[in-house]
Coordinates of C-alpha atoms and ligand atoms in Angstrom, one line a residue:
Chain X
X1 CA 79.9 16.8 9.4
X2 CA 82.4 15.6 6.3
X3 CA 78.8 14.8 4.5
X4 CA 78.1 18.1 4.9
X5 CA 80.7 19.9 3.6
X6 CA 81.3 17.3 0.1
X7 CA 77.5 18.1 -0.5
X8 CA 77.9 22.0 -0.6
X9 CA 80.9 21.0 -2.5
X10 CA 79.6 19.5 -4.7
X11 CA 76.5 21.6 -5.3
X12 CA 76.3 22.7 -8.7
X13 CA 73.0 25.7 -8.5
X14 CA 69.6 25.0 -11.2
X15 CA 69.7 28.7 -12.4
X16 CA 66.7 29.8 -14.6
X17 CA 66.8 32.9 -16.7
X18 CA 64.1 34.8 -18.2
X19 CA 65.0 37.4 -20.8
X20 CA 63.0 39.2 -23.2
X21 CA 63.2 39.0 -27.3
X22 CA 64.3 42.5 -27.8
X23 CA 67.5 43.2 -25.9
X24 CA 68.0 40.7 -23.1
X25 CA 68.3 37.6 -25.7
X26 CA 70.1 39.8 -28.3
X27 CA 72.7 40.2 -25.3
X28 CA 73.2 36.6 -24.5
X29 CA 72.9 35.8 -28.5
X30 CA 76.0 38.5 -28.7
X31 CA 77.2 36.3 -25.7
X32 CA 77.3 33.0 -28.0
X33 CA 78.5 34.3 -31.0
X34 CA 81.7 36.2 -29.7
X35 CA 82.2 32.6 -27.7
X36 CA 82.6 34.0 -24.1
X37 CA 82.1 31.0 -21.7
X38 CA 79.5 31.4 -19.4
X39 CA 78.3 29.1 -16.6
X40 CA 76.4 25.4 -17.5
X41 CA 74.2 25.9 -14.8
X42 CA 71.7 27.8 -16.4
X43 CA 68.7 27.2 -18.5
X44 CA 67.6 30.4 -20.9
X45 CA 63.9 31.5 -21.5
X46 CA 63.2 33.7 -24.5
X47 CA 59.8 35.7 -23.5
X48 CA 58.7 38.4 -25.7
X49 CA 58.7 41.2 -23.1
X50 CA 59.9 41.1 -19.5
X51 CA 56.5 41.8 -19.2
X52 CA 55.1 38.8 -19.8
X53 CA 56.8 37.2 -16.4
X54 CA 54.5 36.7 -13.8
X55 CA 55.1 35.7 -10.1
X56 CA 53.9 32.5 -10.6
X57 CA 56.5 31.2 -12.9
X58 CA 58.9 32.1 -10.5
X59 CA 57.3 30.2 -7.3
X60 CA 56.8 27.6 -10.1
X61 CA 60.5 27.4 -10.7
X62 CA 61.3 27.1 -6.8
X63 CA 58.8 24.5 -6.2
X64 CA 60.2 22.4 -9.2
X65 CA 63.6 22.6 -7.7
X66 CA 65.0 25.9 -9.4
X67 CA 67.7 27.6 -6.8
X68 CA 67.7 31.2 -8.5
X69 CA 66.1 33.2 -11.0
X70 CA 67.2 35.7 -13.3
X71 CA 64.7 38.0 -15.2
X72 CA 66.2 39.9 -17.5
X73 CA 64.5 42.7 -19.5
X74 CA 65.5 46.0 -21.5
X75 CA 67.1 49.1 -19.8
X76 CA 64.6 51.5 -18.4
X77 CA 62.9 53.3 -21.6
X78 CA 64.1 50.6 -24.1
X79 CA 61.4 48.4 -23.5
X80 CA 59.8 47.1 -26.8
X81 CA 56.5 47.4 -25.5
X82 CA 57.2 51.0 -23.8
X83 CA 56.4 50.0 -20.5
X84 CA 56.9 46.2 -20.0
X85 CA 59.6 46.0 -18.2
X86 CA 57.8 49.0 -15.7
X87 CA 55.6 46.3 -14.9
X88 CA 58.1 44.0 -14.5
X89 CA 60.1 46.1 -11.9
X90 CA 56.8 46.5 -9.9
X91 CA 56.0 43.1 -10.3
X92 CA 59.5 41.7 -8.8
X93 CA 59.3 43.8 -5.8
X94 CA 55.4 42.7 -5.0
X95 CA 56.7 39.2 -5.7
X96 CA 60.1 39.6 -3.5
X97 CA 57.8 41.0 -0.6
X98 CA 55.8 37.4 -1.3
X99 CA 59.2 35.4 -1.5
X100 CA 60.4 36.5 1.5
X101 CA 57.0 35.7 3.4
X102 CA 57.6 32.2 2.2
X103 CA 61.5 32.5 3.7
X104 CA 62.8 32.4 0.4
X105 CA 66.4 34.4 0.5
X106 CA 65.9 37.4 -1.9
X107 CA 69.4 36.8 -3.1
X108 CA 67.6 34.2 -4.7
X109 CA 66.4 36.5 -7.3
X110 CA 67.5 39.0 -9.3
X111 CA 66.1 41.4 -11.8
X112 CA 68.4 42.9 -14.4
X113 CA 68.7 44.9 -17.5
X114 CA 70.5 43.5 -20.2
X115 CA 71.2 45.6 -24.1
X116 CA 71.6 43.6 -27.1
X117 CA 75.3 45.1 -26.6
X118 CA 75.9 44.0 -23.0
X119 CA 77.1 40.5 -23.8
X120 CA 80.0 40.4 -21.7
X121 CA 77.1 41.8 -18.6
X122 CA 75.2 39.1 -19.3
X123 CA 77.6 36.3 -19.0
X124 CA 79.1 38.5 -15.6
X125 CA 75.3 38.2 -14.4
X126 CA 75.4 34.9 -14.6
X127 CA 78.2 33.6 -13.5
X128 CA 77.7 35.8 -10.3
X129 CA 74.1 34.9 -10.2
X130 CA 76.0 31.0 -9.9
X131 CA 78.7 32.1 -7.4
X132 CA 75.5 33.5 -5.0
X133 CA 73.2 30.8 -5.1
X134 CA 76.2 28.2 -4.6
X135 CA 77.1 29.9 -1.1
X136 CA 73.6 30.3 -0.5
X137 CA 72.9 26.2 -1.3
X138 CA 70.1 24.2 -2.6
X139 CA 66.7 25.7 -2.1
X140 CA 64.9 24.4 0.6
X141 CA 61.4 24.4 0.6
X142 CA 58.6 24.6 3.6
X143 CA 58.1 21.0 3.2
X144 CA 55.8 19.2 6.3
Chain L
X1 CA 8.0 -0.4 1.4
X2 CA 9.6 2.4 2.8
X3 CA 11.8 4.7 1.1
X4 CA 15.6 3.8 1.7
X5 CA 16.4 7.8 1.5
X6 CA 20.2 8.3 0.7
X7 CA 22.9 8.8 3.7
X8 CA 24.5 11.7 4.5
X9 CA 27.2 12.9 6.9
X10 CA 28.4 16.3 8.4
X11 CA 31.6 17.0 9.8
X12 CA 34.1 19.5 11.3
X13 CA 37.9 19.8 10.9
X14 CA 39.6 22.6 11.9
X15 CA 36.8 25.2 11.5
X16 CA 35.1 28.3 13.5
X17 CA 31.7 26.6 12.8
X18 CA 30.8 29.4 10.5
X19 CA 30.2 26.6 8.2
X20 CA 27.9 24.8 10.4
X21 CA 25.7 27.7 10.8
X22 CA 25.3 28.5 6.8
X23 CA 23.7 24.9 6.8
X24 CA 21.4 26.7 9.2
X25 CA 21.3 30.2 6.7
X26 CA 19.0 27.5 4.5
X27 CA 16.4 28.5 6.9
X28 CA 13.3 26.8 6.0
X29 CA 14.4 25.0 3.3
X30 CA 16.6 22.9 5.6
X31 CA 13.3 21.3 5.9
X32 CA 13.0 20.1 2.4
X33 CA 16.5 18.6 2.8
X34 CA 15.6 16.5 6.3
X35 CA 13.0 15.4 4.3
X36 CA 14.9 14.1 1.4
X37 CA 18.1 12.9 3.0
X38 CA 18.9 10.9 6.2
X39 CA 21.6 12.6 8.6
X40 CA 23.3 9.9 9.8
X41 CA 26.5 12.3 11.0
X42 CA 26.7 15.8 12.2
X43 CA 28.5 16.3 15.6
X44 CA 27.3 20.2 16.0
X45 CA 23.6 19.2 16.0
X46 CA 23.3 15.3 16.6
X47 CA 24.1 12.7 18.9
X48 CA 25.8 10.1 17.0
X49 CA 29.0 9.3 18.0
X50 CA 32.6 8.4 15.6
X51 CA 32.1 5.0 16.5
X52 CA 28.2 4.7 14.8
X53 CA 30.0 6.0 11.6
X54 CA 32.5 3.1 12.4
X55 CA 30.3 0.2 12.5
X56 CA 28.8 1.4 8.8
X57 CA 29.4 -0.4 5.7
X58 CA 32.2 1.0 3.4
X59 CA 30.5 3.5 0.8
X60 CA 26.9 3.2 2.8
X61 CA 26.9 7.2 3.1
X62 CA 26.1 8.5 0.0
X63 CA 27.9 12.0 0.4
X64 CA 29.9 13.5 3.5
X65 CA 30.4 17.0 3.3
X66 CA 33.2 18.1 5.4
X67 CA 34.2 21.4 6.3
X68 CA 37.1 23.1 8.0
X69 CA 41.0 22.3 7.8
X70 CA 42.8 19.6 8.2
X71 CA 45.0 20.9 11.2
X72 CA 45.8 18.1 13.6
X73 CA 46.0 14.0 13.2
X74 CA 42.6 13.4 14.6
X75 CA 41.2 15.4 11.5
X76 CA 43.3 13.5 9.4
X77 CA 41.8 10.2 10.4
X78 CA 38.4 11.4 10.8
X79 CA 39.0 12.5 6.6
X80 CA 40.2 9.1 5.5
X81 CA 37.6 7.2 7.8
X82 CA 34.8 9.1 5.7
X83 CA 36.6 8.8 2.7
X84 CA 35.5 4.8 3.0
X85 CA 32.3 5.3 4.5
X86 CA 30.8 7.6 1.9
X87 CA 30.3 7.6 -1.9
X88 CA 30.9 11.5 -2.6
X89 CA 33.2 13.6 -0.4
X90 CA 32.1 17.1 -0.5
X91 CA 34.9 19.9 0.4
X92 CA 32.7 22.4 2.1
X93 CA 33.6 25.9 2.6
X94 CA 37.0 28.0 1.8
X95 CA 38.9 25.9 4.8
X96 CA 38.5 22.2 3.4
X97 CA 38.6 24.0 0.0
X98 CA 42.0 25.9 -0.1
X99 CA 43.1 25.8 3.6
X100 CA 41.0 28.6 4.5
X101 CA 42.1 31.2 7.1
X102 CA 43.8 28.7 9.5
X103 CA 45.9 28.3 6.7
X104 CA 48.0 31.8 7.3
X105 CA 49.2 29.6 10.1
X106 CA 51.9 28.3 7.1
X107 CA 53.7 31.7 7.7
X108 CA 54.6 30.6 10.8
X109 CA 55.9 27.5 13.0
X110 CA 53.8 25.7 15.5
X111 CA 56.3 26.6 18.0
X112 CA 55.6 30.3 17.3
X113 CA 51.8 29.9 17.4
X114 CA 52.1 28.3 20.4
X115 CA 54.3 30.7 21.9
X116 CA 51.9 33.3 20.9
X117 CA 48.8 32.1 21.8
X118 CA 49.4 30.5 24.9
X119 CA 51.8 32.5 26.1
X120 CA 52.6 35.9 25.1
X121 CA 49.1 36.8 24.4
X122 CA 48.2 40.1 26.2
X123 CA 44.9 38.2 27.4
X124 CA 46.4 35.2 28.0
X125 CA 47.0 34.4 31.9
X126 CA 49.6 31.1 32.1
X127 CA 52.2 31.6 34.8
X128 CA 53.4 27.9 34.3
X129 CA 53.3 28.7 30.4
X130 CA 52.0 25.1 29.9
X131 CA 51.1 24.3 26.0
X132 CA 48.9 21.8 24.5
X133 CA 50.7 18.3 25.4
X134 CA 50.2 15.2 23.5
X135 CA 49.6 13.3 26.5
X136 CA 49.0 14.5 30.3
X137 CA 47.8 12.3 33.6
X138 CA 44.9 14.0 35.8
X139 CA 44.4 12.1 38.8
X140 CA 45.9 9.0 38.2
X141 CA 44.3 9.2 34.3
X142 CA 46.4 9.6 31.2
X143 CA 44.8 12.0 29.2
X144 CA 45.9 12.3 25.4
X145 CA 45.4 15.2 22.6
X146 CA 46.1 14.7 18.8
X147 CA 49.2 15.8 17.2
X148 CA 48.8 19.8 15.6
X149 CA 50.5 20.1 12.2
X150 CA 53.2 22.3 11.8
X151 CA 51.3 22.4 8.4
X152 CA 47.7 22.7 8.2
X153 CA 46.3 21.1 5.0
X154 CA 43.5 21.5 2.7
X155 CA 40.9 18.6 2.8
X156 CA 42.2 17.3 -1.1
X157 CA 46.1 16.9 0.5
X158 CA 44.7 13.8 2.2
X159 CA 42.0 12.5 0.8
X160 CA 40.5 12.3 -2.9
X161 CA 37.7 15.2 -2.9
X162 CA 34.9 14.9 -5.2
X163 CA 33.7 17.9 -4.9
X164 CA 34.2 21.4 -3.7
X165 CA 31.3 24.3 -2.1
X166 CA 33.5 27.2 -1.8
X167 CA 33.0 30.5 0.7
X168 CA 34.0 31.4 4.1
X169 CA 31.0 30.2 4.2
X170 CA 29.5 29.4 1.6
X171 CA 26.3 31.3 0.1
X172 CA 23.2 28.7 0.8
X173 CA 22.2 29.1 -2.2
X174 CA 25.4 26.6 -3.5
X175 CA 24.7 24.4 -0.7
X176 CA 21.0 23.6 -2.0
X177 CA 22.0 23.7 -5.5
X178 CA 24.8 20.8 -4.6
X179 CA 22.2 18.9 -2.3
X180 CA 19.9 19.0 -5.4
X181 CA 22.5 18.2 -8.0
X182 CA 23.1 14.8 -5.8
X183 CA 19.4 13.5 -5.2
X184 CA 18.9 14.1 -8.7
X185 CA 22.1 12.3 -10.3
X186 CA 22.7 15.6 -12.3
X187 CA 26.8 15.7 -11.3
X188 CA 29.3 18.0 -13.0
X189 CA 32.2 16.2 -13.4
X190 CA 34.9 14.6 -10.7
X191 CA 36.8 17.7 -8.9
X192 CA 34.6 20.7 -9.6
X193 CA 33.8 23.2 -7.8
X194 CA 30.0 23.7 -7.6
X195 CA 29.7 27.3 -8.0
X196 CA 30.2 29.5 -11.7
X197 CA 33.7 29.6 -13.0
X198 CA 33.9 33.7 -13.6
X199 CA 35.3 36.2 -11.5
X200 CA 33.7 38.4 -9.3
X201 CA 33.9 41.4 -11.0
X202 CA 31.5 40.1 -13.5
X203 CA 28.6 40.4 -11.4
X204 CA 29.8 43.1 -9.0
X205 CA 27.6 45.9 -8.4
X206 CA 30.0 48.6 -8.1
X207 CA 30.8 50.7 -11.5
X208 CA 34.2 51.6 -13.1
X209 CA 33.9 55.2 -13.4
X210 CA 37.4 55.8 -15.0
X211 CA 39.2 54.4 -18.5
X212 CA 41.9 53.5 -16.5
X213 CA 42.1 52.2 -12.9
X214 CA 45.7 53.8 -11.8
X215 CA 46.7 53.2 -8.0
X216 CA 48.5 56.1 -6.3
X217 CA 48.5 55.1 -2.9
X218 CA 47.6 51.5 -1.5
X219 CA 44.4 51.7 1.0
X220 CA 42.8 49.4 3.3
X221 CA 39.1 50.3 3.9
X222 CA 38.6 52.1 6.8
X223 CA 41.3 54.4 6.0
X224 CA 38.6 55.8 3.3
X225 CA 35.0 56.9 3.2
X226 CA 34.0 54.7 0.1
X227 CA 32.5 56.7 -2.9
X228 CA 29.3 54.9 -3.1
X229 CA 28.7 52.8 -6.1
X230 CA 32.1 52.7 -7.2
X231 CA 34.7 49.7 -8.0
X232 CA 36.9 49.7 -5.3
X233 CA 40.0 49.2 -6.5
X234 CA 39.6 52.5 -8.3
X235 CA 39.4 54.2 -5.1
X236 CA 43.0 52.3 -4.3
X237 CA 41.7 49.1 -2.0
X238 CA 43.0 46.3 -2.7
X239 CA 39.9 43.8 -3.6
X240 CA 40.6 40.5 -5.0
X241 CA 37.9 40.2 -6.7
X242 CA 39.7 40.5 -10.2
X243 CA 41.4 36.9 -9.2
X244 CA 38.0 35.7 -7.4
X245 CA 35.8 33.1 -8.5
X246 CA 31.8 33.9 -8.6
X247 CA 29.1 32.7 -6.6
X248 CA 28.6 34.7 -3.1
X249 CA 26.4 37.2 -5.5
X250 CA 29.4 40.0 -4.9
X251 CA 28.3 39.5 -0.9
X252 CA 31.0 41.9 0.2
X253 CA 30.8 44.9 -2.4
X254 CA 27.0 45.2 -1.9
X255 CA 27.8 46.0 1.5
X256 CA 31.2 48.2 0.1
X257 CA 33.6 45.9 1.1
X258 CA 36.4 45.1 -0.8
X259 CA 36.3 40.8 -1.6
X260 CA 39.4 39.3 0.3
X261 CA 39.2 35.9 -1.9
X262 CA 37.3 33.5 0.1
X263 CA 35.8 32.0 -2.9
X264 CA 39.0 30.9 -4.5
X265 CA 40.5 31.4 -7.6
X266 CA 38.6 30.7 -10.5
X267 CA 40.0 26.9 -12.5
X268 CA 42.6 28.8 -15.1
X269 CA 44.3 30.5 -11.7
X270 CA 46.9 28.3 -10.2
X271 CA 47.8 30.7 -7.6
X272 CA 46.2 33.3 -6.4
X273 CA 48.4 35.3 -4.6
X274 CA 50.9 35.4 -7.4
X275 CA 48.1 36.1 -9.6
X276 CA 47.0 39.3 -7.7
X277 CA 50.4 40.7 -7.5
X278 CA 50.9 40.5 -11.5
X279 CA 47.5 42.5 -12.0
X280 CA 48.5 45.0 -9.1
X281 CA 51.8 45.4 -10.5
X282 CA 50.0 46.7 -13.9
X283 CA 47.7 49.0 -12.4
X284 CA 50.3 51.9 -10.8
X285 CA 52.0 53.8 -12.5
X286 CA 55.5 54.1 -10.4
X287 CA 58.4 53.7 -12.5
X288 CA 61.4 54.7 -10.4
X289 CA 62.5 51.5 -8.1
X290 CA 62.8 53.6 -5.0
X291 CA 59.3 54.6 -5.3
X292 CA 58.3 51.3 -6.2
X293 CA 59.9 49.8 -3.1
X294 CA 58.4 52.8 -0.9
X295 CA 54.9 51.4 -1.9
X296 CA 55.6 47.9 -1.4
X297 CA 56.9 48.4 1.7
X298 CA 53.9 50.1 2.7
X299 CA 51.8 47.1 2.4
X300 CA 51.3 45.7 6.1
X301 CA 51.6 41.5 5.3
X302 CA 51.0 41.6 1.5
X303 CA 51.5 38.1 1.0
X304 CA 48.9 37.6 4.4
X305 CA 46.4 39.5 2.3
X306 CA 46.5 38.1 -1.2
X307 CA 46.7 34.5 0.6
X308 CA 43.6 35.3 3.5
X309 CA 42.2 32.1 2.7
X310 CA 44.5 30.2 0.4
X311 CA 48.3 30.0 1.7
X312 CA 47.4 26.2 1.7
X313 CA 46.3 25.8 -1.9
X314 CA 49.5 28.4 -3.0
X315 CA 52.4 27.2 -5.0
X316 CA 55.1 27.0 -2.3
X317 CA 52.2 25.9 0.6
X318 CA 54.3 27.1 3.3
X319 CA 57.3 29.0 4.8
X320 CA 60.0 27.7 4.8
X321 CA 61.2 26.2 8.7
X322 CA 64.4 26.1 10.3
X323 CA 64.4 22.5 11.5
X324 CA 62.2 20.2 9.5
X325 CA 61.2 18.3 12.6
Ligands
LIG1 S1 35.4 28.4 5.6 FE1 35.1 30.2 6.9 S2 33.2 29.8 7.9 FE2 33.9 27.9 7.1 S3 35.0 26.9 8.8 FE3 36.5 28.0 7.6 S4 36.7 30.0 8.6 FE4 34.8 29.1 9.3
LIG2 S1 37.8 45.1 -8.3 FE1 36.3 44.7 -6.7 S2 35.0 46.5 -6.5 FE2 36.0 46.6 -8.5 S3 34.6 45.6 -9.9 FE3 36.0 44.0 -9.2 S4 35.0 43.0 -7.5 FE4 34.0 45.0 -7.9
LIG3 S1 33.0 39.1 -2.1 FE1 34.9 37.9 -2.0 S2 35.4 37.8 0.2 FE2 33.2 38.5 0.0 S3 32.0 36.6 0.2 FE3 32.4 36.9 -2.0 S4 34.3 35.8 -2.5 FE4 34.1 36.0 -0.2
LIG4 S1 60.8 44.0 -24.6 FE1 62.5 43.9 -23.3 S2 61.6 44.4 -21.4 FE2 59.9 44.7 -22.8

């Protein structure tokens, strides 16, 4: 029992972000350079377009050890590419249905839009994004 | 001196014995393979026991072709005991090959399944709702069954696989063309799989008839009267045959049928569930959430669909269980 609880204390989540060129990474970038803090635990991709995120990075990331994913993309009708992150919201949902199939929490994933302005929303999604996934604990795989 | 004609072995795993009876589909060209081979295995259609395979030299079989999943611990031995027997180790059909459609069994527990099957079942008449025991005594005699997986397996996730026939089953056609790429030495390299590595649209018969394919609605076949001639997934089913690898000669669209997958993905595809759901996701043209939700939801078992013969071979293998037991 006392193992149990130091190990969810101690528990620090593996949070991977995906966020596009155009406005998600412009956002954290604003982030840096006005030195708000934001959580350790998460490792930043830069994809072009929100777009370009397939399902399979995601499972990827779970079965490597990843506790939570955030993919980030331009507001609805900013998308650099017109309709990437369309796709993208239709993609997350197909891949959510899949997710929870697998028993994967859904709170495990989150899909958000980010401006090149918003970077005080982007360091609130993460640390949030942190704050979930820790009460939620590490993932656990089907294993067998 | 007689002709010392090479070894080979058939076996079964956890299979419906479709299979066995494509080895049959060779019709009267099975012939040409008695006469070329020696059978020293096959438990469908000969009598030779486990324990004749057991008294064989290591490696003396030069290719066992195995078929079905690996679902309980007597497959698993039955794998690694032909593993030493023969040279080449021949995956044979979509259930050795990715897990197959026993593999949807990784959505669920064994405890469910077993619940299911042998006791809530509508057909199913058990009163003292007894389930497959490991070991049971009959009169004085202890009977024993292997172990079932909680996880059923794909023939690779125990043994080294040379080779892999895919299909559920596979088109004869592969199975003669692997047979004669083994007598004659003419091998692809380790870990292939012996059929072409294109997708099934390629040689599918039916015709895009639009610039665009755009998905209003998500349709299962009978709920439509097919246009002949035409690509289904312009008419809104869901066929897999964009993530499908080539070789059944587009069996299931010459007959109007959308391609469920049973060939597998095609080498660049890691996944072809997840792949699926990224083309899907760029073919419809829903842009507010709600409405994108509304037609996800409407999907019966989505993930079931896109996985029908590969949950096994998928990224995350299983679903997650309660108790890891
Ligand atoms: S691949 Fe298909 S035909 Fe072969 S054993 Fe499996 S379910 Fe049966
Ligand atoms: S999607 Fe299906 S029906 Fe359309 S071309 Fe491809 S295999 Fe044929
Ligand atoms: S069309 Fe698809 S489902 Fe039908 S036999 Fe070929 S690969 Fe299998
Ligand atoms: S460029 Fe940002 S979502 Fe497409």
């Amino acid at each position: 029992m006392t193992v149990e609880i130091i190990e969810k204390a101690e528990f620090e989540p593996n949070i991977l972000m995906f966020a596009c060129n155009w406005c998600s990474y412009a956002g954290l970038d604003l982030a840096g350079t006005s030195r708000m803090k934001y959580p350790v635990n998460v490792t930043i991709i830069k994809t072009m377009c929100s777009g370009r995120i397939e399902p399979t990075f995601v499972m990827k990331a779970f079965k490597d050890g990843i506790d939570g994913v955030i993919i980030s993309m331009c507001h609805e009708g900013d998308c650099h590419y017109m309709d990437g992150n369309y796709k993208t919201i239709r993609r997350f949902h197909l891949m959510n249905n899949m997710l929870e199939s697998f028993g994967i929490s859904k709170d495990r994933v989150m899909m958000v839009g980010i401006s090149a302005s918003e970077g005080a929303k982007a360091v609130k999604v993460i640390t949030d994004m942190v704050e979930t996934v820790r009460t939620l604990g590490p993932i656990e795989l089907g294993a067998d | 001196m007689a002709v010392v004609k090479p070894k080979v072995a058939f076996y079964w795993m956890g299979t419906c014995g479709g299979c066995e009876e494509s080895v049959v589909d060779l019709a009267e060209r099975i012939l040409d393979v008695v006469a070329a081979v020696d059978i020293v295995f096959w438990p469908v259609a000969l009598d030779f026991k486990k324990a004749d395979v057991e008294a064989m030299e290591d490696g003396s079989i030069a290719v066992a072709l195995i078929n079905g999943s690996v679902r309980n611990s007597e497959d698993e031995k039955m794998g690694k005991m032909l593993r030493k027997k023969a040279g080449l180790i021949v995956a044979y059909g979509a259930c050795a090959h990715l897990g197959g459609i026993p593999g949807l069994a990784n959505f669920h527990t064994r405890e469910e399944i077993f619940q299911k099957v042998y006791i809530e079942a509508p057909t199913i008449n058990n009163p003292k709702k007894i389930i497959p025991q490991l070991e049971t005594e009959v009169n004085g005699v202890k009977l024993t069954l292997p172990t079932i997986y909680n996880t059923v397996k794909k023939l690779d996730d125990i043994i080294d696989v040379d080779y892999y026939i895919p299909g559920c089953p596979p088109h004869p056609d592969l199975l003669m063309g692997a047979v004669q790429a083994i007598l004659s030495g003419n091998l692809p390299p380790h870990g292939s799989v012996l059929s072409p590595n294109r997708n099934m649209c390629d040689t599918c018969p039916l015709e895009r008839k639009e610039d665009k394919i755009i998905m209003k609605k998500f349709k299962r076949i009978h709920q439509i009267i097919p246009e002949e001639g035409q690509c289904l997934l312009e008419q809104g089913v869901m066929c897999l045959g964009p993530v499908t690898r080539n070789g059944c000669d587009a069996a299931c669209m010459k007959v109007t049928m959308p391609c469920r997958g049973c060939y597998g993905p095609t080498d660049e595809v890691e996944d072809m569930g997840t792949k699926y759901a990224s083309a899907l996701a760029s073919i419809w043209e829903e842009t507010d959430e709600e409405d994108v939700i509304r037609m996800v939801k409407s999907i019966p078992s989505f993930a079931k669909m896109v996985y029908y013969f590969s949950t096994p071979s998928s990224i995350l293998k299983r679903k997650k269980m309660e108790v890891i037991p």
